[in-house]
């Protein structure tokens, strides 16, 4: 364990709280290595795979953590069908997964109700210098742009949790690649976990198994250690058979050691460490270092069937704000075909020809279940019919699943059992939802019928437009275009959105969520802005156009003013035509909006109130400007690039002079 050896020399304070140090020397290492070849051993057994075939660096990482976490057995994941059959069997026996006979190879997991979403307040990044990780809020305010912890303190916290934490359990070793195996864009991680559910999920969400180890060889990897934090025998009962330790949960990133350590939660982004921890937080740091971008963005292809022209768009919306829906959209305009490259994360870099190219580092979708239906997202409904793990959805008496939004797709006489186990759940008899609002499906991307032919292209797809968006019930128009790159970076920095159930926040408050990355920045947000701005200074690059959209503006009856979903194709049509420099935009103080009649509304089922959708109330925008000032001043403070402050001042004077 790197932190243990480090402690030996530098921190007597932490030593007092640490277990006795066991520095690995050759004499100790030899018997341990032979024990890891598959034979019975007093400490633990390798029950699957062969540690002698591991690259040396991986084997050392495994050995260090076996000594620390003390699992009974070790399982080296190969990613085979035989392996997942075995794991599904174990997960059923342990009462964690239940088969869903209505579909093919689909499974239901219900978690401890205390472990249902990301825990932002328990998520930390640790660097020697605080300012490398977070901005310095003014007036002693708490940072909303990430949590930093001193390396000694984080070592201390980790040492209070990980020693012996896997006793009685199996440690799984998951070699995984973010990005297609072997792509020059891709990065490799090794996750050690004591959760078979995590293995089953990582198998869907990443390229996982033996072929990753072959590609890795003696190369470097991101070390990802995860434990549910419930060694055996248990000292208190589990809820829903779901091991977790909410009181001790900690998600730690140690970028200077290429390490992620997550303890106490088995859910989603807390435990599938390739996703938010690696592909966004560590990824954004690597991107800054190496000159690329790791973003919370979907990637879609849009083809004009008449002209054959194809473009790719990346879009950043906060969690549970419509990325999966847009990425798989069935366009209501017949002359467009949409293809999906990814629904959550984009890694993007400018190639030698100056084009911005993006890959989806993931191999699956961990999508929000509620609201997904044949009406809103038929493509997702097709995708999840087989080989899918559902978590915290409701179950039906015919062996299927249910969640809010599927009411019209239920057969008569079918009974619903809620995610909390309420038998014969009925909507009008309770105010508890059938499915948890952050319940999810975990499903292979390769099953999605509209995956783009280039979705696994190792070079990525060329991006022509970047879209930012959020849930804004008032004031923010359906779509506007930034005047230029710098203004576009400002639009990303000024993003706000109504909070959702994807994290622990109370819903319905409007939160600042710059670039939809607030919970996922790996480094100082001011430096992140400088990194984005730097691309605007580059010569010989084709800068994508930048847009902002809002599907969620509401009318006086609290109704959405825009039908959304497949109808969002009308907005994409305008975006694509703008990429072709069509003269269909007019200037407003906040950006370029569609000229009268330029948004294609042909064939809309119900008329929309364009005036209400595009109005720019002066008092709203004055408040917005003030809120952004306050946020930049208090939260970003001295790290705010002057270009961004200038953009805000210019917005303010346009709002005052022209609205
Ligand atoms: P994460 O996976 O958490 O990053 O979320 P996401 O951005 O992929 O969210 P997703 O596409 O799953 O959307 C979640 C919610 O947004 C669902 O309840 C949808 O019904 C709703 N939603 C998506 N698109 C639209 C839209 O165009 N209009 C409206 N009104 N709701 C939408
Ligand atoms: C999000 O919250 O943005 C997600 C889900 O995509 S999780 O993987 O839990 O982060
Ligand atoms: Mn997400």
XYZ file of C-alpha atoms and ligand atoms in Angstrom:
702
model
C 0.000 0.000 0.000
C 1.679 3.132 -1.143
C 0.351 5.264 1.637
C 1.555 2.890 4.271
C 5.143 2.873 3.064
C 5.014 6.625 2.642
C 3.814 7.045 6.165
C 6.789 5.167 7.525
C 9.146 7.889 6.578
C 7.137 11.071 6.773
C 4.338 11.052 9.231
C 4.727 10.177 12.833
C 1.348 11.738 13.542
C -0.434 9.236 11.372
C 1.785 6.413 12.509
C 0.192 6.617 15.903
C -3.159 5.652 14.338
C -1.901 3.128 11.835
C -1.623 -0.619 11.958
C 1.943 -1.953 12.166
C 3.814 -1.293 8.960
C 4.682 -4.161 6.705
C 7.070 -2.955 4.101
C 7.319 -5.523 1.370
C 10.856 -6.872 1.083
C 12.032 -9.698 -1.094
C 12.081 -12.320 1.618
C 8.515 -11.554 2.558
C 7.391 -11.204 -1.015
C 8.607 -14.600 -2.180
C 6.266 -16.824 -0.163
C 3.401 -14.423 -0.824
C 3.906 -14.687 -4.587
C 3.924 -18.441 -4.502
C 0.815 -18.384 -2.382
C -0.835 -16.409 -5.138
C -0.422 -19.129 -7.734
C -3.677 -20.785 -6.858
C -2.837 -23.153 -4.055
C -4.401 -23.234 -0.651
C -2.763 -20.809 1.717
C -3.300 -19.888 5.334
C -4.105 -16.245 4.595
C -6.226 -16.452 1.434
C -6.759 -18.458 -1.706
C -6.811 -17.498 -5.362
C -10.099 -19.029 -6.434
C -10.230 -17.771 -10.000
C -7.453 -16.822 -12.400
C -3.730 -16.993 -12.070
C -1.774 -14.254 -10.365
C 1.509 -15.489 -11.754
C 0.314 -14.292 -15.166
C -0.304 -10.757 -13.942
C 2.084 -8.006 -15.026
C 4.507 -7.337 -12.169
C 3.118 -3.907 -11.324
C -0.406 -5.268 -11.137
C 0.676 -8.200 -8.999
C 2.388 -5.858 -6.575
C -0.688 -3.684 -6.363
C -2.819 -6.756 -5.646
C -0.381 -8.095 -3.060
C -0.130 -4.815 -1.179
C -3.860 -4.591 -0.873
C -4.397 -8.241 -0.033
C -2.099 -7.611 2.916
C -4.015 -4.507 3.856
C -7.633 -5.582 3.299
C -7.172 -9.282 4.194
C -9.718 -10.860 1.866
C -10.245 -14.618 2.257
C -9.984 -15.252 -1.448
C -8.826 -13.518 -4.616
C -10.516 -13.657 -8.012
C -8.734 -12.292 -11.116
C -11.446 -11.245 -13.560
C -11.086 -12.449 -17.143
C -14.337 -11.013 -18.488
C -15.542 -14.407 -19.776
C -19.123 -15.693 -19.956
C -18.215 -18.477 -17.543
C -17.146 -15.850 -15.030
C -20.323 -13.788 -15.172
C -22.455 -16.915 -14.853
C -20.567 -17.780 -11.704
C -20.933 -14.253 -10.319
C -24.640 -14.074 -11.086
C -25.068 -17.366 -9.276
C -23.242 -16.023 -6.221
C -25.133 -12.727 -6.319
C -28.446 -14.581 -6.376
C -27.395 -16.843 -3.547
C -26.445 -13.767 -1.515
C -29.835 -12.169 -2.229
C -28.305 -9.198 -4.048
C -29.543 -10.007 -7.557
C -32.853 -11.429 -8.573
C -33.509 -12.805 -12.064
C -36.196 -11.033 -14.119
C -37.705 -13.905 -16.125
C -39.734 -11.580 -18.355
C -36.535 -10.570 -20.125
C -33.376 -12.293 -21.269
C -30.527 -12.341 -18.748
C -31.813 -9.314 -16.820
C -31.378 -8.780 -13.114
C -32.783 -6.666 -10.320
C -30.766 -5.303 -7.407
C -32.244 -3.432 -4.501
C -29.775 -1.550 -2.356
C -29.761 -0.503 1.245
C -32.039 2.583 1.126
C -29.124 4.513 2.626
C -26.973 3.835 -0.461
C -28.816 5.169 -3.503
C -26.829 8.022 -5.089
C -23.487 9.734 -5.315
C -22.312 11.325 -2.075
C -20.686 14.586 -3.057
C -19.931 15.765 0.459
C -17.908 12.604 1.116
C -15.947 12.819 -2.141
C -12.426 14.258 -1.807
C -9.409 15.012 -3.914
C -6.072 15.125 -2.191
C -3.024 16.986 -3.484
C -0.044 18.482 -1.685
C -1.227 21.966 -2.644
C -4.858 22.746 -1.903
C -4.989 25.245 -4.743
C -4.173 22.562 -7.294
C -7.547 21.007 -6.483
C -9.919 23.783 -5.451
C -10.423 27.511 -5.749
C -10.191 29.590 -2.568
C -13.677 30.851 -1.706
C -13.967 34.355 -0.322
C -15.246 35.309 3.116
C -14.507 31.813 4.434
C -17.333 30.366 2.323
C -17.381 26.614 1.796
C -16.167 25.502 -1.610
C -18.929 24.296 -3.906
C -16.363 23.343 -6.505
C -14.923 20.229 -4.927
C -13.585 18.998 -1.592
C -9.867 18.951 -0.921
C -8.137 17.015 1.831
C -4.540 17.201 2.974
C -2.553 14.049 1.990
C -1.716 13.236 5.599
C -5.329 13.567 6.653
C -6.548 11.417 3.804
C -3.953 8.752 4.642
C -5.254 8.871 8.155
C -8.856 8.492 7.001
C -7.938 5.620 4.681
C -6.000 3.875 7.392
C -8.997 4.008 9.661
C -11.055 2.209 7.033
C -9.169 -0.196 4.791
C -7.136 -2.458 7.117
C -8.946 -5.829 7.324
C -12.000 -4.423 5.516
C -12.397 -7.443 3.197
C -12.115 -10.169 5.826
C -14.261 -13.149 4.931
C -14.858 -11.786 1.420
C -13.402 -12.209 -2.040
C -11.217 -9.514 -3.551
C -11.937 -9.219 -7.266
C -9.206 -7.849 -9.503
C -10.775 -6.012 -12.455
C -8.472 -4.927 -15.288
C -10.422 -2.369 -17.355
C -9.884 0.009 -20.234
C -11.596 3.376 -20.518
C -11.921 3.694 -24.277
C -11.545 0.953 -26.899
C -8.763 -1.473 -25.965
C -5.581 -0.320 -27.639
C -6.843 3.122 -28.788
C -4.228 5.877 -28.342
C -6.969 7.783 -26.427
C -7.625 4.964 -23.955
C -6.404 4.597 -20.383
C -6.234 1.507 -18.217
C -7.284 1.000 -14.613
C -7.127 -1.906 -12.183
C -10.027 -1.959 -9.745
C -9.828 -4.117 -6.637
C -13.248 -4.604 -5.084
C -15.065 -6.871 -2.650
C -18.390 -6.449 -4.478
C -19.436 -8.959 -7.138
C -22.220 -6.508 -8.117
C -19.521 -3.985 -8.967
C -17.756 -6.607 -11.094
C -20.982 -7.377 -12.952
C -21.558 -3.648 -13.532
C -17.958 -2.859 -14.535
C -18.216 -5.717 -17.041
C -21.021 -3.781 -18.734
C -19.703 -0.244 -18.298
C -16.073 -0.815 -19.348
C -13.975 -3.096 -21.540
C -12.879 -5.505 -18.867
C -10.841 -8.698 -18.569
C -7.764 -10.539 -19.808
C -7.296 -8.637 -23.071
C -6.802 -5.432 -21.075
C -3.921 -7.016 -19.152
C -2.328 -8.111 -22.401
C -2.458 -4.541 -23.692
C -1.225 -3.125 -20.389
C 1.919 -5.237 -20.062
C 4.277 -3.416 -17.707
C 2.618 -0.063 -18.510
C 1.107 2.268 -15.918
C -2.473 2.160 -14.732
C -4.812 4.013 -12.399
C -5.072 2.156 -9.097
C -8.699 1.847 -8.021
C -9.372 0.315 -4.610
C -12.965 -0.217 -3.537
C -14.578 -1.858 -0.547
C -18.164 -1.948 0.632
C -16.694 -1.805 4.131
C -18.500 -4.779 5.677
C -16.010 -7.515 6.620
C -17.378 -10.872 7.723
C -18.689 -11.935 10.111
C -21.090 -9.000 10.196
C -21.445 -7.065 13.411
C -24.900 -5.735 12.510
C -27.555 -6.875 10.007
C -27.622 -5.753 6.363
C -30.596 -4.026 4.759
C -31.808 -5.777 1.596
C -28.709 -7.992 1.800
C -26.782 -4.994 0.455
C -23.435 -4.550 2.156
C -22.405 -0.923 2.602
C -21.213 1.356 5.345
C -22.848 4.765 4.876
C -21.418 6.229 8.084
C -17.882 5.515 6.902
C -18.284 6.284 3.230
C -15.354 8.096 1.658
C -14.478 8.525 -2.007
C -10.851 9.626 -2.228
C -8.811 10.643 -5.256
C -5.038 10.880 -4.989
C -4.018 12.135 -8.433
C -0.363 12.551 -7.505
C -0.237 8.788 -6.895
C -2.674 7.822 -9.681
C -4.924 6.315 -7.037
C -8.619 6.209 -6.249
C -9.838 4.700 -2.968
C -13.546 4.308 -2.355
C -15.042 2.920 0.844
C -18.516 2.217 2.157
C -20.806 2.526 -0.875
C -21.662 -0.022 -3.553
C -23.721 2.325 -5.703
C -23.096 3.876 -9.116
C -20.476 6.557 -9.412
C -19.315 5.807 -5.851
C -18.235 2.284 -6.717
C -17.919 1.883 -10.517
C -14.627 3.703 -10.312
C -14.006 3.892 -14.060
C -16.870 6.326 -14.448
C -16.884 9.608 -12.529
C -13.757 8.990 -10.416
C -11.481 7.954 -13.268
C -13.009 9.147 -16.553
C -13.939 12.582 -15.181
C -11.999 13.551 -12.042
C -8.662 11.862 -12.761
C -9.358 12.181 -16.508
C -9.736 15.966 -16.331
C -6.364 16.195 -14.566
C -4.704 14.017 -17.217
C -6.430 16.146 -19.844
C -5.028 19.347 -18.407
C -1.568 17.809 -18.219
C -1.675 16.287 -21.700
C -3.691 18.924 -23.570
C -7.141 17.354 -23.899
C -10.591 17.514 -22.273
C -12.527 15.024 -20.115
C -16.145 16.182 -19.988
C -19.571 15.195 -18.646
C -20.977 15.075 -22.171
C -23.021 12.848 -24.423
C -21.871 12.435 -28.021
C -24.331 11.985 -30.885
C -24.188 11.772 -34.654
C -26.790 13.591 -36.730
C -27.212 12.808 -40.397
C -29.316 14.741 -42.871
C -30.883 11.946 -44.920
C -31.556 14.258 -47.863
C -28.057 15.661 -48.248
C -26.167 12.803 -46.606
C -24.281 15.330 -44.475
C -23.234 13.987 -41.083
C -22.146 15.925 -38.032
C -21.274 15.062 -34.445
C -22.387 17.034 -31.404
C -21.245 16.824 -27.765
C -23.571 18.075 -25.034
C -23.085 18.708 -21.310
C -26.163 18.628 -19.068
C -26.004 18.023 -15.313
C -26.870 14.581 -13.916
C -30.441 13.467 -14.710
C -31.043 16.393 -17.083
C -31.470 14.547 -20.355
C -28.131 13.335 -21.750
C -29.236 9.720 -22.235
C -32.481 10.902 -23.794
C -30.779 13.207 -26.273
C -28.034 10.703 -27.094
C -30.620 8.096 -28.140
C -33.272 10.387 -29.470
C -35.778 9.309 -32.105
C -36.048 12.529 -34.114
C -39.513 13.814 -34.900
C -38.122 15.330 -38.120
C -38.111 12.596 -40.762
C -35.095 13.818 -42.671
C -32.706 13.281 -39.765
C -31.092 10.146 -38.442
C -29.523 10.239 -34.970
C -26.793 7.839 -33.912
C -25.337 7.428 -30.452
C -21.644 7.504 -29.548
C -22.022 7.959 -25.790
C -24.489 9.209 -23.174
C -22.409 10.508 -20.267
C -18.693 11.123 -20.782
C -16.567 12.454 -23.644
C -12.788 12.530 -23.921
C -11.887 15.090 -26.567
C -8.694 16.332 -28.185
C -7.702 18.302 -31.254
C -6.061 16.084 -33.859
C -3.194 17.020 -36.144
C -5.611 18.445 -38.698
C -7.087 20.746 -36.012
C -10.399 18.880 -35.648
C -11.764 18.254 -32.172
C -12.203 14.486 -31.859
C -14.148 12.669 -29.175
C -14.338 9.156 -27.834
C -16.778 7.707 -25.356
C -14.530 6.073 -22.742
C -17.394 3.858 -21.541
C -18.861 0.666 -22.955
C -22.306 0.808 -21.348
C -25.084 3.085 -20.150
C -25.858 3.637 -16.460
C -29.096 5.442 -17.232
C -31.827 7.025 -15.112
C -34.822 4.638 -15.214
C -37.778 6.878 -14.187
C -39.114 8.827 -17.130
C -37.739 6.294 -19.641
C -40.564 4.848 -21.737
C -41.500 3.858 -25.273
C -42.732 7.401 -25.711
C -39.718 9.301 -24.319
C -36.895 6.921 -25.242
C -37.931 3.864 -27.295
C -34.288 3.183 -28.193
C -33.331 2.815 -24.530
C -36.358 0.574 -23.990
C -35.083 -1.679 -26.802
C -31.545 -1.633 -25.451
C -32.455 -2.797 -21.935
C -34.491 -5.880 -22.866
C -31.537 -8.194 -22.311
C -28.258 -8.433 -20.373
C -29.222 -5.525 -18.106
C -28.827 -4.955 -14.384
C -31.599 -2.773 -12.915
C -31.016 -1.143 -9.550
C -33.736 0.225 -7.256
C -36.559 -0.016 -9.759
C -39.911 -1.630 -8.908
C -40.668 -5.231 -9.825
C -43.796 -6.612 -11.475
C -45.680 -9.829 -10.747
C -44.942 -11.068 -14.287
C -41.203 -10.938 -13.695
C -40.523 -7.529 -15.195
C -39.682 -4.018 -14.051
C -41.642 -0.837 -13.463
C -40.903 2.794 -12.762
C -42.613 6.162 -12.929
C -43.321 6.813 -16.595
C -44.233 3.220 -17.562
C -47.862 3.441 -16.376
C -49.238 3.162 -19.894
C -47.055 0.180 -20.757
C -48.275 -2.152 -18.005
C -50.385 -5.201 -18.749
C -53.714 -5.391 -16.932
C -53.747 -7.264 -13.666
C -50.012 -7.035 -13.133
C -49.011 -6.165 -9.582
C -46.148 -3.877 -8.647
C -43.692 -4.348 -5.810
C -41.936 -1.065 -5.046
C -38.178 -0.659 -4.743
C -38.677 -0.537 -0.970
C -40.547 -3.846 -1.042
C -44.117 -2.481 -0.702
C -46.246 -5.347 -2.084
C -49.090 -4.445 -4.451
C -47.917 -0.840 -4.631
C -50.562 1.519 -6.052
C -49.907 5.085 -7.014
C -53.022 6.598 -5.459
C -52.536 4.780 -2.165
C -49.135 6.113 -1.249
C -46.875 9.077 -1.724
C -43.843 6.809 -2.000
C -42.681 6.339 -5.588
C -42.554 2.833 -7.051
C -38.950 3.251 -8.160
C -36.281 5.374 -6.500
C -35.923 8.630 -8.478
C -32.242 7.758 -9.065
C -32.928 4.119 -9.976
C -30.876 3.066 -12.973
C -30.379 0.524 -15.727
C -26.889 -0.715 -16.511
C -26.806 -2.004 -20.052
C -24.226 -2.700 -22.784
C -23.869 0.118 -25.342
C -23.325 -2.467 -28.084
C -26.985 -3.473 -27.687
C -28.282 -0.016 -28.508
C -29.827 -0.256 -31.985
C -28.608 3.193 -33.032
C -24.959 3.010 -31.985
C -22.915 5.022 -34.448
C -20.763 2.919 -36.806
C -17.742 4.886 -35.522
C -18.558 4.659 -31.809
C -15.510 2.519 -31.145
C -13.264 4.223 -33.687
C -9.917 4.526 -31.889
C -9.436 8.007 -33.388
C -12.803 9.292 -32.152
C -15.448 11.253 -34.063
C -15.088 14.909 -35.201
C -17.136 17.347 -33.085
C -18.802 20.323 -34.818
C -20.885 21.719 -31.965
C -20.850 21.727 -28.185
C -24.123 22.229 -26.325
C -24.521 23.235 -22.700
C -27.859 22.952 -20.930
C -29.694 22.655 -17.673
C -33.068 22.525 -15.988
C -34.194 26.135 -15.920
C -37.902 26.525 -15.140
C -37.809 30.270 -15.868
C -36.033 32.915 -17.924
C -33.659 30.837 -20.060
C -34.701 30.386 -23.716
C -35.011 27.086 -25.570
C -31.749 27.632 -27.438
C -29.103 30.284 -27.990
C -25.700 30.326 -29.616
C -22.571 31.844 -28.106
C -20.991 34.731 -30.013
C -17.591 33.020 -30.082
C -15.400 30.508 -28.215
C -14.611 32.800 -25.296
C -18.270 33.699 -24.829
C -19.070 29.980 -25.096
C -16.622 29.173 -22.288
C -18.358 31.861 -20.227
C -21.761 30.273 -20.988
C -20.407 26.939 -19.697
C -18.963 28.617 -16.611
C -22.275 30.344 -15.841
C -24.447 27.218 -16.130
C -27.090 26.707 -13.481
C -29.641 23.926 -13.088
C -32.341 22.625 -10.784
C -30.880 19.863 -8.614
C -31.938 16.248 -9.223
C -31.934 12.945 -7.345
C -28.580 11.847 -8.801
C -26.790 13.116 -5.685
C -27.716 13.852 -2.107
C -29.021 17.412 -2.698
C -32.584 18.475 -2.055
C -34.373 18.698 -5.392
C -35.741 21.923 -6.859
C -33.029 24.360 -5.830
C -31.255 26.110 -8.694
C -27.576 25.309 -8.294
C -24.556 26.575 -10.172
C -23.201 23.669 -12.157
C -20.504 24.954 -14.488
C -19.983 22.713 -17.521
C -22.215 20.133 -15.708
C -18.919 19.288 -14.010
C -19.370 20.758 -10.522
C -19.221 17.347 -8.800
C -16.573 16.044 -11.193
C -13.780 18.617 -11.509
C -10.450 16.943 -10.816
C -8.598 20.224 -10.417
C -9.004 23.937 -9.716
C -11.985 25.307 -11.647
C -10.090 28.511 -12.496
C -7.356 26.423 -14.125
C -10.038 24.384 -15.885
C -11.423 27.595 -17.399
C -7.927 28.641 -18.467
C -7.488 25.241 -20.088
C -10.724 25.687 -22.073
C -9.781 29.265 -23.021
C -6.355 28.116 -24.216
C -7.919 26.250 -27.144
C -9.314 29.582 -28.354
C -5.737 30.877 -28.664
C -4.519 27.913 -30.678
C -3.683 28.339 -34.304
C -4.895 25.941 -36.964
C -7.774 24.493 -34.984
C -11.419 24.374 -36.034
C -13.293 25.537 -32.943
C -16.740 23.971 -32.589
C -19.642 26.382 -32.203
C -21.069 26.542 -28.685
C -24.800 26.571 -27.813
C -27.017 26.573 -24.720
C -30.352 24.752 -24.559
C -33.167 24.492 -22.022
C -35.871 21.834 -22.501
C -37.343 22.582 -19.089
C -38.820 26.094 -19.221
C -42.253 26.134 -17.614
C -45.497 28.005 -18.229
C -47.925 29.500 -15.726
C -49.597 26.122 -15.090
C -46.234 24.581 -14.238
C -46.345 22.805 -17.590
C -43.258 22.383 -19.788
C -43.415 24.937 -22.623
C -41.466 22.656 -24.957
C -42.509 19.039 -25.718
C -38.894 17.851 -25.542
C -37.539 14.354 -26.257
C -37.850 13.534 -30.016
C -38.975 17.106 -30.688
C -35.538 18.300 -29.563
C -34.501 17.312 -33.111
C -35.942 20.672 -34.153
C -33.333 22.405 -32.023
C -30.560 20.125 -33.322
C -31.690 20.965 -36.855
C -31.166 24.670 -36.083
C -27.778 23.916 -34.512
C -26.624 21.931 -37.563
C -27.822 24.633 -39.940
C -25.889 27.183 -37.893
C -22.817 24.973 -38.255
C -23.397 25.387 -41.982
C -23.458 29.162 -41.399
C -27.060 29.591 -42.523
C -28.342 33.091 -41.878
C -31.016 32.028 -39.389
C -29.812 33.641 -36.156
C -30.447 37.027 -34.630
C -28.511 38.806 -31.941
C -29.861 39.246 -28.410
C -28.016 40.441 -25.314
C -27.414 36.851 -24.184
C -26.455 35.278 -27.525
C -27.800 34.400 -30.968
C -31.345 32.987 -31.086
C -33.374 31.606 -34.010
C -34.730 34.231 -36.383
C -38.487 34.307 -36.676
C -39.657 31.152 -38.459
C -36.207 29.567 -38.633
C -36.963 26.889 -36.047
C -38.672 24.084 -37.959
C -42.018 23.525 -36.182
C -43.726 21.649 -39.000
C -45.901 18.776 -37.884
C -45.701 19.536 -34.151
C -48.629 17.809 -32.413
C -49.485 20.836 -30.348
C -48.594 24.456 -30.974
C -45.817 25.911 -28.846
C -45.693 29.411 -27.407
C -42.510 30.652 -29.049
C -42.804 34.027 -27.411
C -42.826 32.472 -23.957
C -40.053 30.034 -24.903
C -37.738 32.768 -26.106
C -38.675 35.770 -23.971
C -35.804 37.384 -22.055
C -37.322 39.071 -18.990
C -35.114 41.951 -17.926
C -35.530 41.361 -14.171
C -34.695 37.672 -14.591
C -31.482 38.434 -16.481
C -30.486 41.140 -14.014
C -30.864 38.618 -11.216
C -28.998 36.031 -13.239
C -26.089 38.403 -13.822
C -26.006 39.230 -10.114
C -26.073 35.566 -9.138
C -23.170 34.840 -11.500
C -21.201 37.801 -10.106
C -21.751 36.551 -6.587
C -20.790 32.999 -7.509
C -17.645 33.980 -9.408
C -16.644 36.402 -6.679
C -17.301 34.110 -3.705
C -16.461 30.744 -5.204
C -13.876 31.275 -7.925
C -12.392 34.420 -6.447
C -8.807 35.045 -7.527
C -8.704 32.033 -9.814
C -11.281 33.456 -12.218
C -9.624 34.223 -15.579
C -10.030 37.888 -16.484
C -11.533 36.913 -19.861
C -14.465 35.304 -18.062
C -14.996 38.337 -15.811
C -14.939 40.526 -18.926
C -17.558 38.334 -20.551
C -19.773 38.763 -17.502
C -19.322 42.539 -17.535
C -20.209 42.617 -21.211
C -23.309 40.520 -20.573
C -24.280 42.897 -17.782
C -23.955 45.965 -19.968
C -25.898 44.323 -22.814
C -28.665 43.309 -20.393
C -28.796 46.846 -18.968
C -28.573 48.581 -22.324
C -30.682 46.375 -24.551
C -33.286 44.437 -22.549
P -26.956 11.151 -15.704
O -26.879 9.721 -16.154
O -27.307 11.291 -14.276
O -25.725 11.944 -16.033
O -28.260 11.808 -16.421
P -28.720 12.137 -17.889
O -28.339 13.551 -18.192
O -28.290 11.094 -18.841
O -30.284 12.128 -17.743
P -31.447 11.377 -18.565
O -31.316 11.515 -20.053
O -31.532 9.994 -18.083
O -32.720 12.231 -18.115
C -33.288 12.119 -16.861
C -34.632 12.791 -16.754
O -34.786 13.909 -17.642
C -35.777 11.842 -17.058
O -36.718 11.970 -16.032
C -36.326 12.347 -18.356
O -37.683 12.068 -18.477
C -36.027 13.838 -18.311
N -35.881 14.417 -19.676
C -34.965 14.069 -20.599
N -35.132 14.765 -21.752
C -36.189 15.590 -21.541
C -36.844 16.570 -22.360
O -36.497 16.833 -23.505
N -37.895 17.225 -21.781
C -38.302 16.974 -20.509
N -39.311 17.662 -20.025
N -37.714 16.043 -19.722
C -36.671 15.372 -20.222
C -24.431 11.083 -12.761
O -24.826 11.271 -11.609
O -24.091 12.037 -13.519
C -24.412 9.718 -13.320
C -24.692 8.603 -12.417
O -24.118 9.529 -14.495
S -23.341 8.089 -11.461
O -22.620 7.058 -12.192
O -23.858 7.551 -10.201
O -22.452 9.202 -11.246
Mn -23.667 11.497 -15.558
